[in-house]
PDB file of C-alpha atoms in Angstrom:
ATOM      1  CA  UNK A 275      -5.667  -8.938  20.336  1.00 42.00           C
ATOM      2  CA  UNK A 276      -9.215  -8.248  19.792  1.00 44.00           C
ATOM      3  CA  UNK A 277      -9.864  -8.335  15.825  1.00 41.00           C
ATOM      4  CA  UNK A 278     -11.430  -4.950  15.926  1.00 45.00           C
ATOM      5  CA  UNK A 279      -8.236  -3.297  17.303  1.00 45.00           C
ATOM      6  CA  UNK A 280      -6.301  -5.125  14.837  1.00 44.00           C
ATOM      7  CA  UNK A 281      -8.020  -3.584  12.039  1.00 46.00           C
ATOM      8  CA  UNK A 282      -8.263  -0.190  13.465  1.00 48.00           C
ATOM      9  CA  UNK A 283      -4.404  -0.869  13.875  1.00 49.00           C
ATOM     10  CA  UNK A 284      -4.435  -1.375  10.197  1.00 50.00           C
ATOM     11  CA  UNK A 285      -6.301   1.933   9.113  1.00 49.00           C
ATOM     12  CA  UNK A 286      -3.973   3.792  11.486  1.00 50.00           C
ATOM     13  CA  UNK A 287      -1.046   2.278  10.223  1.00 48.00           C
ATOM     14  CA  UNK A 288      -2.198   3.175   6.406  1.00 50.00           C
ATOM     15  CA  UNK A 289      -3.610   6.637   7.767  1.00 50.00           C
ATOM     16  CA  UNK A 290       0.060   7.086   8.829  1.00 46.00           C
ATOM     17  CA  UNK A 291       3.802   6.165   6.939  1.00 38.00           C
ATOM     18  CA  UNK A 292       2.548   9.038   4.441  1.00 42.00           C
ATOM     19  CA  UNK A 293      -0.105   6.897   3.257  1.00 48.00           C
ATOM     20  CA  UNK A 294      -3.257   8.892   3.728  1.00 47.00           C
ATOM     21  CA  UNK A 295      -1.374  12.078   2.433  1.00 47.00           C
ATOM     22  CA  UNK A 296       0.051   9.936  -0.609  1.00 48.00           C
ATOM     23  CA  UNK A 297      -3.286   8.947  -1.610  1.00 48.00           C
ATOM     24  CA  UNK A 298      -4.612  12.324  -1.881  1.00 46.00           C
ATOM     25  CA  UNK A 299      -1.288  13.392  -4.572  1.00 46.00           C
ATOM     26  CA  UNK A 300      -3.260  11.014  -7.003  1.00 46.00           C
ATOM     27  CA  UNK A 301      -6.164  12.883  -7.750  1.00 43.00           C
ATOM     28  CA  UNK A 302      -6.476  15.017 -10.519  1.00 39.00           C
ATOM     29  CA  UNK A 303      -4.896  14.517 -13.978  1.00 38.00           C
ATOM     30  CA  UNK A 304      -4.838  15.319 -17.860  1.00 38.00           C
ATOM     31  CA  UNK A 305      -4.736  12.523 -20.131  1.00 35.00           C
ATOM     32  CA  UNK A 306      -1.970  13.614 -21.468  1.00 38.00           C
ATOM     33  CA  UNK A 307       1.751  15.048 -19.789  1.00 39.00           C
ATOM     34  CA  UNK A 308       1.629  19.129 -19.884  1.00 39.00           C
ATOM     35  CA  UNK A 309       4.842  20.946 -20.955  1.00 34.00           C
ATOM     36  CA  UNK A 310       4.076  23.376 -18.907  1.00 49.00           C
ATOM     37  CA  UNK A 311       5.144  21.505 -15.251  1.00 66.00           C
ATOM     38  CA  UNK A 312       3.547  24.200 -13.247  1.00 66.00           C
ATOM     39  CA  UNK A 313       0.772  26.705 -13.098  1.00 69.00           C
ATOM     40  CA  UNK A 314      -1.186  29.389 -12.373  1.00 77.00           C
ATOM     41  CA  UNK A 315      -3.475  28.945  -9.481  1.00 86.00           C
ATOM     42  CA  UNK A 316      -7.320  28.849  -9.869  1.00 87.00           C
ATOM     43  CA  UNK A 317      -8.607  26.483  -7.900  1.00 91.00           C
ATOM     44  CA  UNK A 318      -7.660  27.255  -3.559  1.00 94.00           C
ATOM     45  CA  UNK A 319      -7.227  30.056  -1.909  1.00 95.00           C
ATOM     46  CA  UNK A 320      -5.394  31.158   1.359  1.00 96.00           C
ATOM     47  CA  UNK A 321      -8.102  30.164   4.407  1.00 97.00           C
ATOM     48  CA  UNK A 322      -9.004  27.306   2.725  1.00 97.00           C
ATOM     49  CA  UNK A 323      -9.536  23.902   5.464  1.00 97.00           C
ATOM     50  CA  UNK A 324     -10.391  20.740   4.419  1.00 95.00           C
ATOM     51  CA  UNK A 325     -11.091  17.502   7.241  1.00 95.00           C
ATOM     52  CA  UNK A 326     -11.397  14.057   6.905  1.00 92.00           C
ATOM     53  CA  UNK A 327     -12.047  10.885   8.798  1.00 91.00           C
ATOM     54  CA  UNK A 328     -10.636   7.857   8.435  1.00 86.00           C
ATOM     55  CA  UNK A 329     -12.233   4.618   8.948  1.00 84.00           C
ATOM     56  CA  UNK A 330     -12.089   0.725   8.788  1.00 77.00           C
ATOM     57  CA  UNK A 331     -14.659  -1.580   7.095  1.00 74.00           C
ATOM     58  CA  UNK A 332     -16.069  -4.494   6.529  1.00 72.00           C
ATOM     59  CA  UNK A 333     -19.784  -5.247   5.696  1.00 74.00           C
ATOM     60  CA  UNK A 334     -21.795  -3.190   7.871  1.00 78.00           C
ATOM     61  CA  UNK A 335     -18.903  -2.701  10.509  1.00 78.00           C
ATOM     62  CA  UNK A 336     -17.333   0.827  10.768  1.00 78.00           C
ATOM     63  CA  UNK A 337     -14.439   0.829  12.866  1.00 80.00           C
ATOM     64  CA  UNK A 338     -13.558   4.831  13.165  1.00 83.00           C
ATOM     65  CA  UNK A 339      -9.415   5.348  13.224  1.00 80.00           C
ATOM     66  CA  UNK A 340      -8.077   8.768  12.769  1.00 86.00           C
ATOM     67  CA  UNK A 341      -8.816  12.071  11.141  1.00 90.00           C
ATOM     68  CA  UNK A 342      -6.569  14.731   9.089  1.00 89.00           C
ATOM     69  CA  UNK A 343      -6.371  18.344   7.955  1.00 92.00           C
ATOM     70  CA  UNK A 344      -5.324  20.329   5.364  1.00 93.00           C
ATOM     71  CA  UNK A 345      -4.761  24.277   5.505  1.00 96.00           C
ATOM     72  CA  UNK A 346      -3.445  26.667   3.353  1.00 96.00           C
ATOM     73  CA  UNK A 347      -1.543  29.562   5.208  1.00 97.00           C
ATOM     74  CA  UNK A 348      -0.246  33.072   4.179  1.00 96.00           C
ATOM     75  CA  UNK A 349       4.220  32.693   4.759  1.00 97.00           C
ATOM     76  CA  UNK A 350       7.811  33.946   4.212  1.00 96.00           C
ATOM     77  CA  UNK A 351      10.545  32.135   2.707  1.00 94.00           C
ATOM     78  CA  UNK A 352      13.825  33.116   1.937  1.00 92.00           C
ATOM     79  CA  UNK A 353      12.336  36.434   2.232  1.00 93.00           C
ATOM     80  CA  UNK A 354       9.454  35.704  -0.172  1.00 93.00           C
ATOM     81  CA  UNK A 355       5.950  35.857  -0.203  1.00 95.00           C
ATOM     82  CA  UNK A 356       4.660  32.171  -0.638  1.00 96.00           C
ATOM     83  CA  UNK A 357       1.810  29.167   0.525  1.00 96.00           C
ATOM     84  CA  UNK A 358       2.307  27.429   3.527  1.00 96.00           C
ATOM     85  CA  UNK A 359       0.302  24.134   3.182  1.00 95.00           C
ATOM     86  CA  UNK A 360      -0.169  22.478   6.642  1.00 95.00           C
ATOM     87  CA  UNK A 361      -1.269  18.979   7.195  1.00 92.00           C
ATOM     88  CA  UNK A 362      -2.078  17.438  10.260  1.00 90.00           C
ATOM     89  CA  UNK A 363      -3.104  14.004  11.328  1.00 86.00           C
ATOM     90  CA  UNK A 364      -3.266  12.199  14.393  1.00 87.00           C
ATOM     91  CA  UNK A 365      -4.996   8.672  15.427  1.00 81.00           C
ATOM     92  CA  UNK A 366      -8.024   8.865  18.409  1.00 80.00           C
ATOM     93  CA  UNK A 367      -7.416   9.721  21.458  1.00 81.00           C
ATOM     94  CA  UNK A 368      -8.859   6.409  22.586  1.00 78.00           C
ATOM     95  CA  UNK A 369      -6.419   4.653  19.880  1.00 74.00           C
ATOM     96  CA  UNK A 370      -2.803   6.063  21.480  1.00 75.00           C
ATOM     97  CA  UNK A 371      -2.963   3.543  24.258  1.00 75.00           C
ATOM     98  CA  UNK A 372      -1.889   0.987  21.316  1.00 73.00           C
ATOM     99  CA  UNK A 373      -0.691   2.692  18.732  1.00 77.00           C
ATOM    100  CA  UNK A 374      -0.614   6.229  18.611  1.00 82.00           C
ATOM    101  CA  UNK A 375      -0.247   8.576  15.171  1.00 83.00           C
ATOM    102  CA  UNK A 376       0.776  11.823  14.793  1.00 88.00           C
ATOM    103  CA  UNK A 377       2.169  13.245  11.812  1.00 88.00           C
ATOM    104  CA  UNK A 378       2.143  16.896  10.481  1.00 92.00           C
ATOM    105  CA  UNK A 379       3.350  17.976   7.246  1.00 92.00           C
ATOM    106  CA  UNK A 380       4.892  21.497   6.095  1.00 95.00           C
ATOM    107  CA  UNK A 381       4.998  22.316   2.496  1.00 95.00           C
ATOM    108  CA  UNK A 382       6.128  26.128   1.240  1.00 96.00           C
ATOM    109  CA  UNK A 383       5.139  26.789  -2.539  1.00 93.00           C
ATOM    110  CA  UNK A 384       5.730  29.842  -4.818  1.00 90.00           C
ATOM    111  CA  UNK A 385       2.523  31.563  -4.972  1.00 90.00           C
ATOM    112  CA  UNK A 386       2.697  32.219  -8.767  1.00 85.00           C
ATOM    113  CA  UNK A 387       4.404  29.254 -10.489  1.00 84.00           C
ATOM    114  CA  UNK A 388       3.207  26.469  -7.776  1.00 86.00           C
ATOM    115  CA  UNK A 389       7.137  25.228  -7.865  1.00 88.00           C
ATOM    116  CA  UNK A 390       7.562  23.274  -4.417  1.00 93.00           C
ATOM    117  CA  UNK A 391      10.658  25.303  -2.030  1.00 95.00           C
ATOM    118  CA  UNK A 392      10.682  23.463   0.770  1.00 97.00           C
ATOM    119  CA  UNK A 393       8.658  20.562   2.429  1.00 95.00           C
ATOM    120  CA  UNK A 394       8.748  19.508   6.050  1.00 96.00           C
ATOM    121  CA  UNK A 395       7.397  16.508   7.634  1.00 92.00           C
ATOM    122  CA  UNK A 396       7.867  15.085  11.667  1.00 92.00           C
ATOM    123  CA  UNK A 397       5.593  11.955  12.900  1.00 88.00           C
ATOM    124  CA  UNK A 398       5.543   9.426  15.258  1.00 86.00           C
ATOM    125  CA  UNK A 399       3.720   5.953  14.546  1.00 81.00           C
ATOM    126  CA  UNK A 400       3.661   3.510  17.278  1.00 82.00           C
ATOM    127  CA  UNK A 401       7.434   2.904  18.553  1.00 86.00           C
ATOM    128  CA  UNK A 402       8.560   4.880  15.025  1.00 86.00           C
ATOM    129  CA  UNK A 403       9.130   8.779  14.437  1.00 90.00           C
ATOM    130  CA  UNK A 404      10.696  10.422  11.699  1.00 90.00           C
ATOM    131  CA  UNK A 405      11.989  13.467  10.879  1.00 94.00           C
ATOM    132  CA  UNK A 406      12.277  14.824   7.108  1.00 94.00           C
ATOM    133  CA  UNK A 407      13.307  17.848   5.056  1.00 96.00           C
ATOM    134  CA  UNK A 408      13.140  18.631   1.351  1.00 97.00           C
ATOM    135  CA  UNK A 409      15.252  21.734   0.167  1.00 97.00           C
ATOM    136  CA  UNK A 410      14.155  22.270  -3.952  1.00 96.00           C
ATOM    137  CA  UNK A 411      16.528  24.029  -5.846  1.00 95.00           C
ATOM    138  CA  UNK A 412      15.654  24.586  -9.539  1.00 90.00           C
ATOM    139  CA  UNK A 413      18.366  26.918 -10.049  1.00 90.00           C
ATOM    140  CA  UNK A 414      20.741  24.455  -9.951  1.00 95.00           C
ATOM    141  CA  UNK A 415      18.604  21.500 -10.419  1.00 94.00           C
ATOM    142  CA  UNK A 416      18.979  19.570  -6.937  1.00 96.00           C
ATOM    143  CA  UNK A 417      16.910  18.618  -4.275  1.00 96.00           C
ATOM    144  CA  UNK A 418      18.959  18.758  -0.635  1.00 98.00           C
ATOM    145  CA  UNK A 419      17.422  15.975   1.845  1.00 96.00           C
ATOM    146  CA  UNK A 420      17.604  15.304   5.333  1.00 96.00           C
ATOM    147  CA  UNK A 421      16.301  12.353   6.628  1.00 92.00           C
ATOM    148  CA  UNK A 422      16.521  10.996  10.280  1.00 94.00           C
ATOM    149  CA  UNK A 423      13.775   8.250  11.797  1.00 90.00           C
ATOM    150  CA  UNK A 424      14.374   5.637  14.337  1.00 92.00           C
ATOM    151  CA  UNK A 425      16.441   3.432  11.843  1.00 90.00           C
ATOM    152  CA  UNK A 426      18.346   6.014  10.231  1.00 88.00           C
ATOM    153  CA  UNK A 427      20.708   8.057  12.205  1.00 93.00           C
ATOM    154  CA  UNK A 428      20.302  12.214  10.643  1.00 94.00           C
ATOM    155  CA  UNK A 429      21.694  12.101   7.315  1.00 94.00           C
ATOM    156  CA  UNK A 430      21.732  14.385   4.245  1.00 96.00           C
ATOM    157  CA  UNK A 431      22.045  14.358   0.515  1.00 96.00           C
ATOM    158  CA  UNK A 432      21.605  15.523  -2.429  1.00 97.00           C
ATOM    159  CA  UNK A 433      19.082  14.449  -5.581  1.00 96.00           C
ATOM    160  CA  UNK A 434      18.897  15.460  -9.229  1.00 93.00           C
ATOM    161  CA  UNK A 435      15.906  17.624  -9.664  1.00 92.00           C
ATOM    162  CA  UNK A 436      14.458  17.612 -13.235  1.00 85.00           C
ATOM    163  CA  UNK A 437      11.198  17.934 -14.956  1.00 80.00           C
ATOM    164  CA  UNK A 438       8.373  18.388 -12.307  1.00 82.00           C
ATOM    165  CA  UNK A 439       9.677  16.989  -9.310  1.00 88.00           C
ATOM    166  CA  UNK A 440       7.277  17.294  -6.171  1.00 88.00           C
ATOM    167  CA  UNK A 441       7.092  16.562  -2.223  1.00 89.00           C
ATOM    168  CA  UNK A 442       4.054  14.901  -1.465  1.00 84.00           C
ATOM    169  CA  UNK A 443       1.867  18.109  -0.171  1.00 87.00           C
ATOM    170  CA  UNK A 444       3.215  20.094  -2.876  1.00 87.00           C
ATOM    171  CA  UNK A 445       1.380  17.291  -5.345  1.00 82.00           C
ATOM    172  CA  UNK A 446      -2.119  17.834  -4.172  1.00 81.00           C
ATOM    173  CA  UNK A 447      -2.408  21.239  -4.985  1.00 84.00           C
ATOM    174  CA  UNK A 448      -0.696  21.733  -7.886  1.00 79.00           C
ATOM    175  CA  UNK A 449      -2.940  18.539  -9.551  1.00 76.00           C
ATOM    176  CA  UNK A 450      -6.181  20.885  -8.282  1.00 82.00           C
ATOM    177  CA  UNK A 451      -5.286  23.005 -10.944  1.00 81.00           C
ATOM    178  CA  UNK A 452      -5.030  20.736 -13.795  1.00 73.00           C
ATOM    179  CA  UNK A 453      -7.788  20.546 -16.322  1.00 74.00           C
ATOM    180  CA  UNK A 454      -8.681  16.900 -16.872  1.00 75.00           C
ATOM    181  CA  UNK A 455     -12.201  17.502 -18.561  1.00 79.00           C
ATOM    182  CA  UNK A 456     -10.429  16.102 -22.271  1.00 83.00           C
ATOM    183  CA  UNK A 457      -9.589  13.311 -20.347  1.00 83.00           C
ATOM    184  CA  UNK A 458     -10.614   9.803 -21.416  1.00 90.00           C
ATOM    185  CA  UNK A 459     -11.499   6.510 -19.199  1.00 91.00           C
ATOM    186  CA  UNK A 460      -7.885   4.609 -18.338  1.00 88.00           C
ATOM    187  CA  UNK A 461      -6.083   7.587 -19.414  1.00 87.00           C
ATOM    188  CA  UNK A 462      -2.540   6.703 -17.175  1.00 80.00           C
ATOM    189  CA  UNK A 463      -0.708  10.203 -16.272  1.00 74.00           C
ATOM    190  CA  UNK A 464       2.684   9.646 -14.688  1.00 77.00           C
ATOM    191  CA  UNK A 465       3.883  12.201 -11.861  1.00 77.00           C
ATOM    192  CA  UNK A 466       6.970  12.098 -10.317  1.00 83.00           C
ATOM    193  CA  UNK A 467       7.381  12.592  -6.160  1.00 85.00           C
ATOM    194  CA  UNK A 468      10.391  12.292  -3.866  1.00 87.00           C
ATOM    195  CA  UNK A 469       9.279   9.868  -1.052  1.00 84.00           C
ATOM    196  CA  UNK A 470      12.067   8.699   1.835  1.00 83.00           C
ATOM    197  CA  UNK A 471      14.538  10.282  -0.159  1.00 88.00           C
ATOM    198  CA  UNK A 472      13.675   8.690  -3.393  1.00 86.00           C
ATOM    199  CA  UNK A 473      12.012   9.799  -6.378  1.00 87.00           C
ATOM    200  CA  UNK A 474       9.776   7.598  -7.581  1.00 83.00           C
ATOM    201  CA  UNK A 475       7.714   6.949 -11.130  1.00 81.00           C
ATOM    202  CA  UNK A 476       4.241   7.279 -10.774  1.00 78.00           C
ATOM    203  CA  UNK A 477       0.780   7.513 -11.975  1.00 77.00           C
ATOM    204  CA  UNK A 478      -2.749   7.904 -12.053  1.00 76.00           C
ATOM    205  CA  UNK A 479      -5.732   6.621 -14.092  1.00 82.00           C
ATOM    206  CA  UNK A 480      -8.498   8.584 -15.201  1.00 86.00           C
ATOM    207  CA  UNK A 481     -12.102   6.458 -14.238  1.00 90.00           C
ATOM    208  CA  UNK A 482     -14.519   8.306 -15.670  1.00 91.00           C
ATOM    209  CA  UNK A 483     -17.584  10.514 -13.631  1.00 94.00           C
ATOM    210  CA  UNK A 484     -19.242   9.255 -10.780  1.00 96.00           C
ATOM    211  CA  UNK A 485     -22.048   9.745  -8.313  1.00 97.00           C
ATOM    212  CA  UNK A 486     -21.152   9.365  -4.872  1.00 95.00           C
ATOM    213  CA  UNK A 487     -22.758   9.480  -1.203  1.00 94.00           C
ATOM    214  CA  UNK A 488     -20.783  10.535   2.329  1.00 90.00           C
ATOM    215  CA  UNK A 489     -21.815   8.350   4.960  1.00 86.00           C
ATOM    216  CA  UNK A 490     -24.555  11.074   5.655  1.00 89.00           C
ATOM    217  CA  UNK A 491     -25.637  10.043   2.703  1.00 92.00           C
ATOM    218  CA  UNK A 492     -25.132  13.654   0.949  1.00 95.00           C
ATOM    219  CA  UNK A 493     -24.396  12.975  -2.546  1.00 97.00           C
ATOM    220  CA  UNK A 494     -21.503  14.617  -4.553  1.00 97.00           C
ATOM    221  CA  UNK A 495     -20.606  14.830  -8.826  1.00 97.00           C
ATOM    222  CA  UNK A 496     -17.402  13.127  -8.684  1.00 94.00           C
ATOM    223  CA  UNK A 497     -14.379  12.435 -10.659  1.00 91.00           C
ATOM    224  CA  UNK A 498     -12.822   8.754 -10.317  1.00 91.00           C
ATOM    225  CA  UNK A 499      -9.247   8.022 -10.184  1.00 84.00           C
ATOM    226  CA  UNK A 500      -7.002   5.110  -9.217  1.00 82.00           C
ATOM    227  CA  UNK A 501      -3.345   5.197  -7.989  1.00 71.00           C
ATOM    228  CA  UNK A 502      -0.470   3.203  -8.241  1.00 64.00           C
ATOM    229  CA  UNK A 503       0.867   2.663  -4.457  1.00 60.00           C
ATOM    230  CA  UNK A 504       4.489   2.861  -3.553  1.00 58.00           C
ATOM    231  CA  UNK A 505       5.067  -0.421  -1.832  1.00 52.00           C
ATOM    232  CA  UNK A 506       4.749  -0.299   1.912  1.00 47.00           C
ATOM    233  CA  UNK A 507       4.029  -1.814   4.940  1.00 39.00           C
ATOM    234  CA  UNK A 508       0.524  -2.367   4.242  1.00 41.00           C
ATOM    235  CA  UNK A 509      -0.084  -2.748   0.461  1.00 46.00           C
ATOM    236  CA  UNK A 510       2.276  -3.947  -2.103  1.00 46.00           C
ATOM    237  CA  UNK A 511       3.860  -2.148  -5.236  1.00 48.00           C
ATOM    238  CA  UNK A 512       2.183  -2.140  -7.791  1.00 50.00           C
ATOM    239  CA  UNK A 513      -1.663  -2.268  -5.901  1.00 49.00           C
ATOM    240  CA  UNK A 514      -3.875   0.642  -6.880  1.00 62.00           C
ATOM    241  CA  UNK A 515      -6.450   2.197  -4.675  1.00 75.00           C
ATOM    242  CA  UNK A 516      -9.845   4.197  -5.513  1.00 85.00           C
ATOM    243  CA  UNK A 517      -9.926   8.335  -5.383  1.00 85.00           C
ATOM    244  CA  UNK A 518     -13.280  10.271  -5.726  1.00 91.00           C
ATOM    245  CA  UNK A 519     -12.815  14.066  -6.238  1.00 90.00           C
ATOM    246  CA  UNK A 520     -15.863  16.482  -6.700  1.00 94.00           C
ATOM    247  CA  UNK A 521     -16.281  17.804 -10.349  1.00 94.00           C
ATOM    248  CA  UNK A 522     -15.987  21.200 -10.020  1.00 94.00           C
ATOM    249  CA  UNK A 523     -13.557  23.647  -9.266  1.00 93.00           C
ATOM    250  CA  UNK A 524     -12.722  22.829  -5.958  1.00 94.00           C
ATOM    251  CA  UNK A 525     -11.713  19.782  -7.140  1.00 92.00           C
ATOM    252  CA  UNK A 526     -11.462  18.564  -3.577  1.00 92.00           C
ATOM    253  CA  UNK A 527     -11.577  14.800  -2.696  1.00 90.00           C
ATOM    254  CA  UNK A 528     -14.406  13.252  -1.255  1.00 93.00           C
ATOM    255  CA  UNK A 529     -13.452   9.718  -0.692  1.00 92.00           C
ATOM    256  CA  UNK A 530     -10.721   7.339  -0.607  1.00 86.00           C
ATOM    257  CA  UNK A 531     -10.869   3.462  -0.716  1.00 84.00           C
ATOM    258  CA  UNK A 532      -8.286   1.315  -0.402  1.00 77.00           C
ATOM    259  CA  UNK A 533      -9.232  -3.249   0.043  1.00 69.00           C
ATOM    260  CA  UNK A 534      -7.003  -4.670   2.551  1.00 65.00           C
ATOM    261  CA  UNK A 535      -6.753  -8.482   3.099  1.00 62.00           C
ATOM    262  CA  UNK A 536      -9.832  -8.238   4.786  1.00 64.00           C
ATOM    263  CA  UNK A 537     -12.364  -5.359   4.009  1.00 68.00           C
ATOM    264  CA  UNK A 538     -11.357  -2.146   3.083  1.00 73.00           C
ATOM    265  CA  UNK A 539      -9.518   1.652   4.548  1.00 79.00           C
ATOM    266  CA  UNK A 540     -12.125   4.917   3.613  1.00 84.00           C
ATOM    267  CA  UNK A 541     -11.255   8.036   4.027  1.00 88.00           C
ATOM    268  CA  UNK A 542     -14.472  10.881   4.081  1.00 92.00           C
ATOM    269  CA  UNK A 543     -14.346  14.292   3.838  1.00 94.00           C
ATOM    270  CA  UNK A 544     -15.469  15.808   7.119  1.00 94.00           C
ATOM    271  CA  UNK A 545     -15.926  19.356   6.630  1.00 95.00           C
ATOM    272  CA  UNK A 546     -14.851  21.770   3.707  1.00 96.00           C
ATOM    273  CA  UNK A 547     -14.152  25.747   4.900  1.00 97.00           C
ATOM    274  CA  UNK A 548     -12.580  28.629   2.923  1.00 98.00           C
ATOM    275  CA  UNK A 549     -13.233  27.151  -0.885  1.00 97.00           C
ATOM    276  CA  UNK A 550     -12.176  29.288  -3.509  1.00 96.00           C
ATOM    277  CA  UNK A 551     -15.392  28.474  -5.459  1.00 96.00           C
ATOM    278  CA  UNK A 552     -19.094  27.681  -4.869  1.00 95.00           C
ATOM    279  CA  UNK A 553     -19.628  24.033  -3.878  1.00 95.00           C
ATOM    280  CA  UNK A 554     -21.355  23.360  -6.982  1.00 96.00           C
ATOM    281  CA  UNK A 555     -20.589  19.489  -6.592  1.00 96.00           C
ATOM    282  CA  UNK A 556     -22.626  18.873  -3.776  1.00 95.00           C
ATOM    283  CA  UNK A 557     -26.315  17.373  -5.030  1.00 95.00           C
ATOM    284  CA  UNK A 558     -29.090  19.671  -3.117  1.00 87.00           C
ATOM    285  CA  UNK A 559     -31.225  17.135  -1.213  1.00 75.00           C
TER     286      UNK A 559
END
């Protein structure tokens, strides 16, 4: 195979298996754990659109692989006004031919509180699809899964559900709306998420501020953050990965960077429509 689609095999492969969406839950933080699990919205609004590209590289090669979106809908559920965060990603048309991503997540929130209801999530990488459902019920503290992929035949349960307990989507906008400005360099924050019908311990750690350039060279006031992965089929537990998020209050990521074996997965922001606030983080040329 020719090295080139091997790595762009790579970036797909991280792109997809919930990595580039799990990368995003990571990055915004207080240095120390709220009581307060969940809270009042300030920093999206309903219109919102974020894109992103995702790319290999090594050196001065730049392999493009994929791209993603995030929107933020008006919904119903249960008879409820509520969010309806929709994620889409997919690998290049010119990729499918050897291996072909799409993946598109559903997450419902309550519109005042930020509590995840329900989170939905179908892909297909490669030869693999799966198909996922999250039912959160903190009345009676329990999450109801239903999980069904090419390896698992369709199969439900149930999970305890306490403290703040959230589906992947669900993450990434409630942690816009946490203040992390009394934050301190290697601050660690734990979170908890339910991932493949687990919920898993984990964290992030506060970098400090940063100055950082798009590969248009348009430079952005940043907030750094690393993640602890969950161990996968392309990093191990336990590796971290990089997280630059503009410092303002957008709070929307800019880039993500992740080393492989050899060179390294980034992830730009594309294009930024609907913000709630000004886009004060962007540095006028």
């Amino acid at each position: 195979m020719d090295i080139r689609f091997f790595f762009k095999r790579k970036a797909l492969h991280f792109f997809s298996v919930s990595g580039f969406l799990l990368i995003l839950v990571f990055f915004s933080a207080q240095s120390s754990v709220t009581a307060q699990c969940f809270k009042e919205n300030k920093a999206f609004k309903t219109g919102e659109k974020l894109s992103f590209l995702i790319y290999y590289n090594m050196a001065f090669i730049w392999v493009d692989a994929g791209k993603a979106s995030f929107e933020i809908k008006n919904s119903v559920y249960k008879n409820k006004p509520v969010y309806k965060f929709d994620s889409y990603g997919t690998s290049l048309p010119s990729h499918d031919w050897f291996f072909k991503v799409r993946e598109r997540y559903i997450s419902y929130l309550d519109t005042v509180s930020l509590k995840p209801l329900r989170c939905e999530r179908k892909a297909i990488e490669g030869s693999y699809f799966v198909n996922e459902a999250y039912d959160f019920d903190s009345e009676n503290k329990k999450i109801y899964t239903f999980i069904e992929n090419s390896k698992v035949k369709p199969k439900k349960d149930t999970l305890p559900l306490s403290g703040c307990v959230f589906d992947v989507l669900s993450a990434i906008y409630y942690c816009r709306n946490i203040d992390f400005s009394n934050s301190n360099v290697n601050d660690k924050i734990p979170i908890q998420m339910v991932i493949d019908n687990k919920v898993h311990n984990l964290y992030v750690r506060y970098l400090g501020k940063e100055i950082i350039a798009d590969r248009n060279k348009q430079k952005y006031r940043c907030v750094k953050f690393s993640a602890l992965l969950v161990s996968g089929t392309i990093f191990q537990g336990g590796e971290e990965l990089s997280v630059w998020v503009t410092d303002d209050y957008n709070k929307i990521p800019i880039l993500i960077e992740a080393g492989i074996l050899v060179g390294s997965i980034k992830v730009y922001l594309s294009e930024a429509k609907g913000l709630r606030h000004e886009f004060s983080a962007k540095i006028q040329k």
